[in-house]
Short mmCIF file of C-alpha atoms in Angstrom, two decimals:
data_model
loop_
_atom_site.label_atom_id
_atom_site.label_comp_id
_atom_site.label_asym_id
_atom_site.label_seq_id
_atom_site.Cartn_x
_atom_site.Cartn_y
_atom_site.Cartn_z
CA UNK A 1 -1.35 -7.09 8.04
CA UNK A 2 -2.08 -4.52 10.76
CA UNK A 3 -2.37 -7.19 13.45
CA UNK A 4 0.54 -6.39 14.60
CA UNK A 5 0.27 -4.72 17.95
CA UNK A 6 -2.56 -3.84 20.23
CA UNK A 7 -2.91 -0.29 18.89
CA UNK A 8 -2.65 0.25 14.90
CA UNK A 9 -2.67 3.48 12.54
CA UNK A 10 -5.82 4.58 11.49
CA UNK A 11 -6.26 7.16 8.63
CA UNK A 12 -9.32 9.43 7.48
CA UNK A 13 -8.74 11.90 5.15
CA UNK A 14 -5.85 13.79 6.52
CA UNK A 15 -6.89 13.19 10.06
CA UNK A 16 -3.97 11.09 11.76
CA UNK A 17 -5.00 8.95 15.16
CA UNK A 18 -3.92 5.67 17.20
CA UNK A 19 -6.81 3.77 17.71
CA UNK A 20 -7.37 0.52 19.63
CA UNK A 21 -7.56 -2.57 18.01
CA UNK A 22 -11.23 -3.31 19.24
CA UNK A 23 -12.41 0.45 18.04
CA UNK A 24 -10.42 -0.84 14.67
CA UNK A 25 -12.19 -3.85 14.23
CA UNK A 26 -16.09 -1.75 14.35
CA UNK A 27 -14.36 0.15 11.39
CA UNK A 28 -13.43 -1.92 9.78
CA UNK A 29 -16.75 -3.97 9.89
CA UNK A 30 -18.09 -0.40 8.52
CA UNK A 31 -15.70 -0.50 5.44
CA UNK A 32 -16.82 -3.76 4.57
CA UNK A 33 -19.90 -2.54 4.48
CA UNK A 34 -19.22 0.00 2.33
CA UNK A 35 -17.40 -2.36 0.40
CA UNK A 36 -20.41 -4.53 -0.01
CA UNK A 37 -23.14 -1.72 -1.12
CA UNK A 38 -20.35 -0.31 -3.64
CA UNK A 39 -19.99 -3.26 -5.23
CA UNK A 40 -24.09 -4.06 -5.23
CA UNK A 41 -24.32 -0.65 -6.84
CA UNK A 42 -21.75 -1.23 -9.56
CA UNK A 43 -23.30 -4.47 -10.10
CA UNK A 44 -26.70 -3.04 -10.84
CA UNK A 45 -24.82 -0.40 -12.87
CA UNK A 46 -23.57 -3.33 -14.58
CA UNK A 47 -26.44 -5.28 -14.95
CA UNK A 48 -27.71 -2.60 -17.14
CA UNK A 49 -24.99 -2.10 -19.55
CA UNK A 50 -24.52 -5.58 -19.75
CA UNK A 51 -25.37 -5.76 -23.53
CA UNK A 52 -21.86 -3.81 -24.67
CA UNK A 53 -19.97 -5.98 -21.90
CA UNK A 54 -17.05 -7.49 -22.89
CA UNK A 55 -18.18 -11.10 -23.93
CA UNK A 56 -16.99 -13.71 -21.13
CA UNK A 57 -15.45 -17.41 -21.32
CA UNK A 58 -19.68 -18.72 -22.14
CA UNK A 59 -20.54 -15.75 -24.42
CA UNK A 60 -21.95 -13.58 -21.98
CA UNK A 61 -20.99 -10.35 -19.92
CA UNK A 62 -17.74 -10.56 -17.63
CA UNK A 63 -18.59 -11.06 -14.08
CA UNK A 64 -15.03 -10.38 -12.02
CA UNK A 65 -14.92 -10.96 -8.03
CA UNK A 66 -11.87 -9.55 -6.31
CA UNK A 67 -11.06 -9.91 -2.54
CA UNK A 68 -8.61 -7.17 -0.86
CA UNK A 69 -6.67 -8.01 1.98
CA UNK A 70 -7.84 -5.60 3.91
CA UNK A 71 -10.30 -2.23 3.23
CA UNK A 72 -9.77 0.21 5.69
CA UNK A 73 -7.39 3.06 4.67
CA UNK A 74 -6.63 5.04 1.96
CA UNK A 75 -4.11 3.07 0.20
CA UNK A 76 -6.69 -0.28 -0.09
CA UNK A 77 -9.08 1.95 -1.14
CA UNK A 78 -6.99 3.93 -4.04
CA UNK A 79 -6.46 0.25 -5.20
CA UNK A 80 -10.18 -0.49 -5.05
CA UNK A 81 -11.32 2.91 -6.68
CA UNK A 82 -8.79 2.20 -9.56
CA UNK A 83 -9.76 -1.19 -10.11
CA UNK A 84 -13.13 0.01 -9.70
CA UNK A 85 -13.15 2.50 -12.21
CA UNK A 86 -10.99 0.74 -14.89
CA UNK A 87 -13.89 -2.11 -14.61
CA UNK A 88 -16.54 0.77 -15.31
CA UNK A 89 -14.53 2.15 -18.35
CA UNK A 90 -14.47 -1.93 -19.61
CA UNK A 91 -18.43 -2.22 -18.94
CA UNK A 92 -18.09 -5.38 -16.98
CA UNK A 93 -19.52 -6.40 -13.39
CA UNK A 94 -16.78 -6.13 -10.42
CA UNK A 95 -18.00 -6.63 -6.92
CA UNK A 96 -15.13 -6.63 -3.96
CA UNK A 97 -14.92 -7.60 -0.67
CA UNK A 98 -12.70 -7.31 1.88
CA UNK A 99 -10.95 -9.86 3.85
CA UNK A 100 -10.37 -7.69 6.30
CA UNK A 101 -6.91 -8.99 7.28
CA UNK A 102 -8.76 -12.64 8.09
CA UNK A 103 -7.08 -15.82 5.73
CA UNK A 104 -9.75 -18.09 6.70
CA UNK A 105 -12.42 -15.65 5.78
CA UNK A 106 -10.91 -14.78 2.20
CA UNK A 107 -10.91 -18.63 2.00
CA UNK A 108 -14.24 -18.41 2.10
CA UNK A 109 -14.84 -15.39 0.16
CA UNK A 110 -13.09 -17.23 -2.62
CA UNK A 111 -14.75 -20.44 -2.35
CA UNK A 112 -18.02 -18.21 -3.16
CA UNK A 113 -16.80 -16.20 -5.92
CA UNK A 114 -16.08 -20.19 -7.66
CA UNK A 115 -19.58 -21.02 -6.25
CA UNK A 116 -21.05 -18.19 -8.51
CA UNK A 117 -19.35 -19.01 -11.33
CA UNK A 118 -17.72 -15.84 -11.92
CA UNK A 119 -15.82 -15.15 -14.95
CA UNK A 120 -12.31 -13.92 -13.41
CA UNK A 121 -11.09 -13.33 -10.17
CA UNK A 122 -8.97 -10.59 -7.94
CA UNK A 123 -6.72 -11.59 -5.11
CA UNK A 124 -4.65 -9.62 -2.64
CA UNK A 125 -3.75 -12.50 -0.51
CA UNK A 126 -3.86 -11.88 3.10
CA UNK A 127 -0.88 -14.05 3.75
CA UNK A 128 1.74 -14.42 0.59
CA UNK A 129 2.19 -18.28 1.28
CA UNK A 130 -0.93 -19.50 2.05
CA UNK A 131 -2.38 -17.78 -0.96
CA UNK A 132 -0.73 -20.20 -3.02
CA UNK A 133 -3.60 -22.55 -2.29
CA UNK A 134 -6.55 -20.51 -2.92
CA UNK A 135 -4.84 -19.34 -6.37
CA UNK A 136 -4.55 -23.40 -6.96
CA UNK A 137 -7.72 -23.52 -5.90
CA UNK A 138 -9.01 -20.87 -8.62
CA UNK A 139 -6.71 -22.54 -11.37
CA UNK A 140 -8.55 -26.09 -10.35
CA UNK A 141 -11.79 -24.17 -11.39
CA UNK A 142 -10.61 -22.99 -14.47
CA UNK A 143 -11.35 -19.14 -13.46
CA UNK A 144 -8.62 -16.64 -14.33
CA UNK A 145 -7.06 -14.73 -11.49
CA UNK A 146 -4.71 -11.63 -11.05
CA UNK A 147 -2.97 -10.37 -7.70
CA UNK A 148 -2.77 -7.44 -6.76
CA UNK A 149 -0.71 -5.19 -4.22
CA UNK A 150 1.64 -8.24 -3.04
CA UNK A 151 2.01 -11.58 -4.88
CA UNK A 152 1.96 -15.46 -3.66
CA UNK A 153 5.26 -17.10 -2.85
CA UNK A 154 4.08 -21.03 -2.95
CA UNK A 155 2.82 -21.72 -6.65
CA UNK A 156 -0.41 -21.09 -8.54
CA UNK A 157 -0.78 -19.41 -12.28
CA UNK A 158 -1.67 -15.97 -12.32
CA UNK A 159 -2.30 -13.84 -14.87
CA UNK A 160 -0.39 -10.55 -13.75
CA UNK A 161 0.74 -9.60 -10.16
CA UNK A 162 0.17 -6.09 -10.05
CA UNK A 163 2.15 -4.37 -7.41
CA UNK A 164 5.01 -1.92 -7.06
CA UNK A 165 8.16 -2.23 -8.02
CA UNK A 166 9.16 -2.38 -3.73
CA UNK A 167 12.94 -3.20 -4.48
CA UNK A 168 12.82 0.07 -7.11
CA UNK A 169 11.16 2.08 -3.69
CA UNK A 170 14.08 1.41 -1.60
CA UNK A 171 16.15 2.25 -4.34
CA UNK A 172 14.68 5.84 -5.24
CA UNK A 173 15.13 6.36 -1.09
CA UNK A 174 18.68 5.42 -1.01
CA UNK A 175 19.44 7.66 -3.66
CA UNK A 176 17.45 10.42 -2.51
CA UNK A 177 19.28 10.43 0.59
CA UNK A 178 22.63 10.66 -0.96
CA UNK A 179 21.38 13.36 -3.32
CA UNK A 180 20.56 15.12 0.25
CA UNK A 181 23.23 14.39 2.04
CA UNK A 182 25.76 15.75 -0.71
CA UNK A 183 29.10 13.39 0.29
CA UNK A 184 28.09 14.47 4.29
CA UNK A 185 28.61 11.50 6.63
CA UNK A 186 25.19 9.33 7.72
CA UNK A 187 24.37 7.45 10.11
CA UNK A 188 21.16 5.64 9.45
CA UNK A 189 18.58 4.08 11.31
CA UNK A 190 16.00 2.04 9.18
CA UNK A 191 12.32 1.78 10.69
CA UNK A 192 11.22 -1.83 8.90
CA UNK A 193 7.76 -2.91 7.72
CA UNK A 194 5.81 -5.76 8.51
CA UNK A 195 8.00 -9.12 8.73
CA UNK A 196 7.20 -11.50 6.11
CA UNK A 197 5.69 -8.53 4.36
CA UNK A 198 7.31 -9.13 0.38
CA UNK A 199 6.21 -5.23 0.01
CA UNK A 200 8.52 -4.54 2.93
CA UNK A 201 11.64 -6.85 2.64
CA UNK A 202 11.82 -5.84 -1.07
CA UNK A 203 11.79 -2.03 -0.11
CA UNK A 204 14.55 -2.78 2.98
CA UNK A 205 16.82 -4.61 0.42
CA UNK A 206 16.55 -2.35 -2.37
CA UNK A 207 17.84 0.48 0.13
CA UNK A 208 20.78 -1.57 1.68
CA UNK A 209 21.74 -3.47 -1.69
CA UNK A 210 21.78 0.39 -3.26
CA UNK A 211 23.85 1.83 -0.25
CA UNK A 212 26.21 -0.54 -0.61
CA UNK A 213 30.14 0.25 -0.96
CA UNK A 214 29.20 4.01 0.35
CA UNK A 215 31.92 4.91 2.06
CA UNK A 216 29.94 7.80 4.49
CA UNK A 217 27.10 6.02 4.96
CA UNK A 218 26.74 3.55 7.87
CA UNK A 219 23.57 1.82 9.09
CA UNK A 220 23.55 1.96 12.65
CA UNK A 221 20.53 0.57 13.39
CA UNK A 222 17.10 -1.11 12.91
CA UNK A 223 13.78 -0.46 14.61
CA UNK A 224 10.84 -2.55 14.08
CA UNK A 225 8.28 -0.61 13.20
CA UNK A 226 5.52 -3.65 11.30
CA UNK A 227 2.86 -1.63 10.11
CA UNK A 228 2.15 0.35 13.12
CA UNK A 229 2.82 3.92 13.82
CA UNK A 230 2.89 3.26 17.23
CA UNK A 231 5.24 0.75 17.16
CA UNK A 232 7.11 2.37 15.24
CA UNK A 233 7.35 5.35 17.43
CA UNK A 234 8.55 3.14 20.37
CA UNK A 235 11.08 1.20 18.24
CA UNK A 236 12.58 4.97 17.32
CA UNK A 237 12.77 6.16 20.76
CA UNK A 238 14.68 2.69 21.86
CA UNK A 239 17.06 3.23 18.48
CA UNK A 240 17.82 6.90 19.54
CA UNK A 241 18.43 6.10 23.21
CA UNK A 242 21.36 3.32 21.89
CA UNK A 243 22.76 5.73 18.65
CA UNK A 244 22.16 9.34 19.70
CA UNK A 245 24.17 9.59 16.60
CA UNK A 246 21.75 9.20 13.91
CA UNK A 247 20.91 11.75 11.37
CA UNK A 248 19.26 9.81 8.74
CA UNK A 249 16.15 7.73 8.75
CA UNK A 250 14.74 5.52 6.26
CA UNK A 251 10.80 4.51 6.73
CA UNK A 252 9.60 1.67 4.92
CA UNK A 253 5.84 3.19 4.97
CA UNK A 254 4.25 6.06 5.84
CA UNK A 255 2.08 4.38 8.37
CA UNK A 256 5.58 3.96 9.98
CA UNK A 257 7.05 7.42 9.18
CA UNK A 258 3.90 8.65 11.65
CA UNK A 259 5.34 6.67 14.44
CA UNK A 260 9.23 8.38 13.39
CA UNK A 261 7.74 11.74 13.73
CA UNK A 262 6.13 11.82 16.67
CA UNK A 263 9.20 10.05 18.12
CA UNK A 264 11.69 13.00 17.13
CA UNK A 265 8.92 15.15 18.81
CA UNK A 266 9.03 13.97 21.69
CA UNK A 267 12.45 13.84 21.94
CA UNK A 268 13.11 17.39 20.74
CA UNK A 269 14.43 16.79 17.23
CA UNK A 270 11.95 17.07 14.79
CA UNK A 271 12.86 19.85 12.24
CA UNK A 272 12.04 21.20 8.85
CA UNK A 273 14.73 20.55 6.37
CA UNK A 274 16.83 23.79 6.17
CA UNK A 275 16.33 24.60 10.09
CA UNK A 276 19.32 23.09 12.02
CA UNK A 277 19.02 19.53 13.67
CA UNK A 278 16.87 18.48 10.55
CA UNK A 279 17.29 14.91 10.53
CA UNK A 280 17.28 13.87 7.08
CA UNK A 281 14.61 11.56 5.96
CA UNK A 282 12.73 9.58 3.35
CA UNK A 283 9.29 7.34 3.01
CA UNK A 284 7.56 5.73 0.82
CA UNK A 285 3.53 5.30 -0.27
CA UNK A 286 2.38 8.63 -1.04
CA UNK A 287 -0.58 8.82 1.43
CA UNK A 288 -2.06 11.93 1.47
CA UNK A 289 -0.48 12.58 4.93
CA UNK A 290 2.87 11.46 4.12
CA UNK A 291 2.24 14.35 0.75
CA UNK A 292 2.06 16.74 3.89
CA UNK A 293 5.34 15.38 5.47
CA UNK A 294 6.74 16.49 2.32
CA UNK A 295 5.19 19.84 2.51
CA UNK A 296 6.27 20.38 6.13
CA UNK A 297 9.60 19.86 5.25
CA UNK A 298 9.68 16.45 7.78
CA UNK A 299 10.27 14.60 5.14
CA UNK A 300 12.89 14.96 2.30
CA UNK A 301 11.45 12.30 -0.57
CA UNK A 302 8.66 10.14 -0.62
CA UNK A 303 9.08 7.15 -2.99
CA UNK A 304 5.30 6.97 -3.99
CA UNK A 305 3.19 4.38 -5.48
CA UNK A 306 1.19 4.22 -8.54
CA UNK A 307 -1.99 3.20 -5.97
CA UNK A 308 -4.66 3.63 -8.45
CA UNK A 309 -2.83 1.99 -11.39
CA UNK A 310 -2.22 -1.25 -9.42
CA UNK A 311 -5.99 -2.04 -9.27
CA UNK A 312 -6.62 -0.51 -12.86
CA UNK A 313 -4.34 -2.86 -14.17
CA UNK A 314 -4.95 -5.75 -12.94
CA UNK A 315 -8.45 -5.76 -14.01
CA UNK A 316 -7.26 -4.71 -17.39
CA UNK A 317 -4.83 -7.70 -17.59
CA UNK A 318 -7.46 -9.47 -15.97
CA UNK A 319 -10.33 -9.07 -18.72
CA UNK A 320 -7.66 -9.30 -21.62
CA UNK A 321 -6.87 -13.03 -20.80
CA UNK A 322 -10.77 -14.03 -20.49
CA UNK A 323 -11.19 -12.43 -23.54
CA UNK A 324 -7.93 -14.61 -25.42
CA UNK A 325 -6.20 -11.34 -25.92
CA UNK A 326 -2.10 -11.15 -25.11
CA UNK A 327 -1.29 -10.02 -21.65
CA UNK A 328 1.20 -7.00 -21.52
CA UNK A 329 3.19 -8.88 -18.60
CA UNK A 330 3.12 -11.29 -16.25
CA UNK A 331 5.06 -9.29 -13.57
CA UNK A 332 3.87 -6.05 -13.29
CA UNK A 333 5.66 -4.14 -10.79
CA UNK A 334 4.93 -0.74 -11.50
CA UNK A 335 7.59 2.20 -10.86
CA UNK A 336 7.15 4.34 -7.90
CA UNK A 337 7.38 8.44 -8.35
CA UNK A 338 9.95 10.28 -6.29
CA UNK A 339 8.11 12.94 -4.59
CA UNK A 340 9.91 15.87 -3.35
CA UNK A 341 9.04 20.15 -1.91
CA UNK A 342 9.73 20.22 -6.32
CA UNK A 343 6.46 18.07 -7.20
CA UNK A 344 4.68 17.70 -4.11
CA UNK A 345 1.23 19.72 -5.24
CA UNK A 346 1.41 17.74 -8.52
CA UNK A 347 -2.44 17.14 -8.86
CA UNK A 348 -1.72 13.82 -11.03
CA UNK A 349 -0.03 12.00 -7.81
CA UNK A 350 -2.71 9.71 -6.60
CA UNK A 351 -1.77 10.83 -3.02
CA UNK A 352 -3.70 14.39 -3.78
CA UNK A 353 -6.54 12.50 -5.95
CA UNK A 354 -7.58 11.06 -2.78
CA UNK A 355 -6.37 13.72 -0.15
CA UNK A 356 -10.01 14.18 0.81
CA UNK A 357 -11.15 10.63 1.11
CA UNK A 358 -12.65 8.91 4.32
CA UNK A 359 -14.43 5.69 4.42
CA UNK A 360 -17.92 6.89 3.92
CA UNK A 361 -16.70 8.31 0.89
CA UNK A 362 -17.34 4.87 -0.63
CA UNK A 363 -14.83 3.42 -3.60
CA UNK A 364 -15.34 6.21 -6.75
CA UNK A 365 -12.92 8.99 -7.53
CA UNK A 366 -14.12 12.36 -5.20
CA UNK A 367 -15.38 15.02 -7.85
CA UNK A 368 -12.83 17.17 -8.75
#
């Protein structure tokens, strides 16, 4: 979903850099990588506690295959790690792969998991309508899946879709900007995800639909930001050279609050909340750089995700159904956590579980 523009956001640890799209495409060849050696290792971890594994659909040990959409930054791999972890805890096999943004690839990564006969399958579909048929595809083989991160819009059964609550993260912003603003006039510009995104139309309606019948609050304006921070930062430069007016800005990422920021630099008005000119603004994710928006005073409230839950969970849901046990929930969008200057260094926030992590880190919680 970061094919967006020529130049994307890359993320290590809290390093923060544009890269080009070729340089992007040798990482993420490297993630996969580590993608593929993590999962080999769990496997052979696996492999040897396979006597105490949960007992599969034929009697033996679950075997689980899950492809990711993509594995390159910090938020995939919080996913990953938690889904990774929870599968440990379970003692069944999980290898994952990534698709690495690539529909006809995860086509084929799923074909293979079927091929193998695996017990269950993961799925964070590339594309949220043409998913539909590899989830058909799955239920044709009589293999249990879950989704995770964003969910298919054209049919298929799934166990759970296990994603955030996106409507609840606009939400949480609009009403941390109101809190802010205390009855003052705004004039908002919104910086919008990725079209066709689910993750990102949900978030941009849950922050208009909540802002609604405000009398001091006007949206001005709309810059398309995808999932770029450079695109963003252009879209906010064109938006500020029509509305000089703006004092509020709603981001409906952190990749794309990047792009916001260095946009006010350059034009002179980035400021610390409680320094005058601060223009008030909120994000959403919890990245381990957008944490140290909130630090810096840049940004006012970060609507962040339960990351590591959303992969926990699904494989959780996941192993319940092979094993005939109830599902908690079909739907489960999980609340985000409004992150403030109140709660920022809150060591539980996934956001600082991972505020050291780079891609040769590999997918297992850093030692605390």
């Amino acid at each position: 979903m970061h094919k967006t523009s020529r130049h994307v956001l890359n993320v290590e640890g809290n390093g923060i850099q544009m890269v080009d799209k070729k340089h992007l495409k040798q990482k993420r060849c490297a993630a996969a990588a580590a993608v593929a050696v993590a999962a080999m290792l769990l496997t052979a971890c696996g492999s040897q506690t396979s006597s105490t594994s949960s007992a599969g659909g034929q009697g033996g040990p679950i075997k689980l295959a899950a492809s990711w959409s993509f594995a390159d930054s910090v938020g995939w791999a919080g996913e990953i790690i938690g889904a990774e972890q929870k599968a440990k805890d379970l003692g069944v096999d999980l290898q994952v792969v990534s698709a690495d943004g690539d529909p006809t690839k995860q086509s084929s990564q799923i074909s293979t998991f079927i091929a193998n006969g695996v017990s269950g399958t993961i799925l964070s579909p590339v594309d949220a309508k043409g998913g539909s048929s590899l989830v058909k595809q799955v239920n044709s083989a009589g293999i249990k899946l879950a989704t995770v991160d964003s969910h298919v819009t054209d049919g298929g059964d799934v166990v759970t879709a296990s994603e955030t609550d996106n409507k609840a993260c606009g939400a949480m912003q609009a009403k941390a900007m109101l809190d802010e603003a205390k009855g003052s006039p705004l004039k908002v510009l919104m910086v919008d995800g990725l079209k066709g995104s689910t993750a990102a139309e949900d978030r941009e309606n849950g922050f208009m639909d909540t802002l609604k019948g405000q009398p001091n609050v006007q949206i001005v304006a709309h810059a398309y930001g995808a999932w770029s921070g450079s695109d963003s930062q252009q879209a906010v430069l064109n938006a500020f050279q029509a509305h000089p007016e703006i004092n509020a800005i709603f981001n409906t990422s952190d990749v794309n609050t990047v792009g916001t920021i260095q946009a006010l630099r350059q034009l002179n008005k980035l400021a610390a909340a409680g320094q005058p000119g601060h223009i008030l603004m909120t994000s959403n994710d919890g990245f381990p750089y957008g944490m140290d928006f909130v630090r810096q005073g840049y940004v006012d409230a970060n609507a962040s995700q339960q990351i590591l839950k959303i992969g926990a969970d699904a494989v959780q849901m996941l192993v319940d159904s092979i094993n005939g046990q109830p599902v908690k929930t079909q739907q489960n969008f999980i609340p985000p956590i409004l992150v403030t200057k109140a709660n920022v260094d809150e060591p539980t926030l996934w956001g600082n579980k991972l505020k050291d992590w780079k891609p040769s880190d590999g997918y297992t919680l850093p030692k605390s």
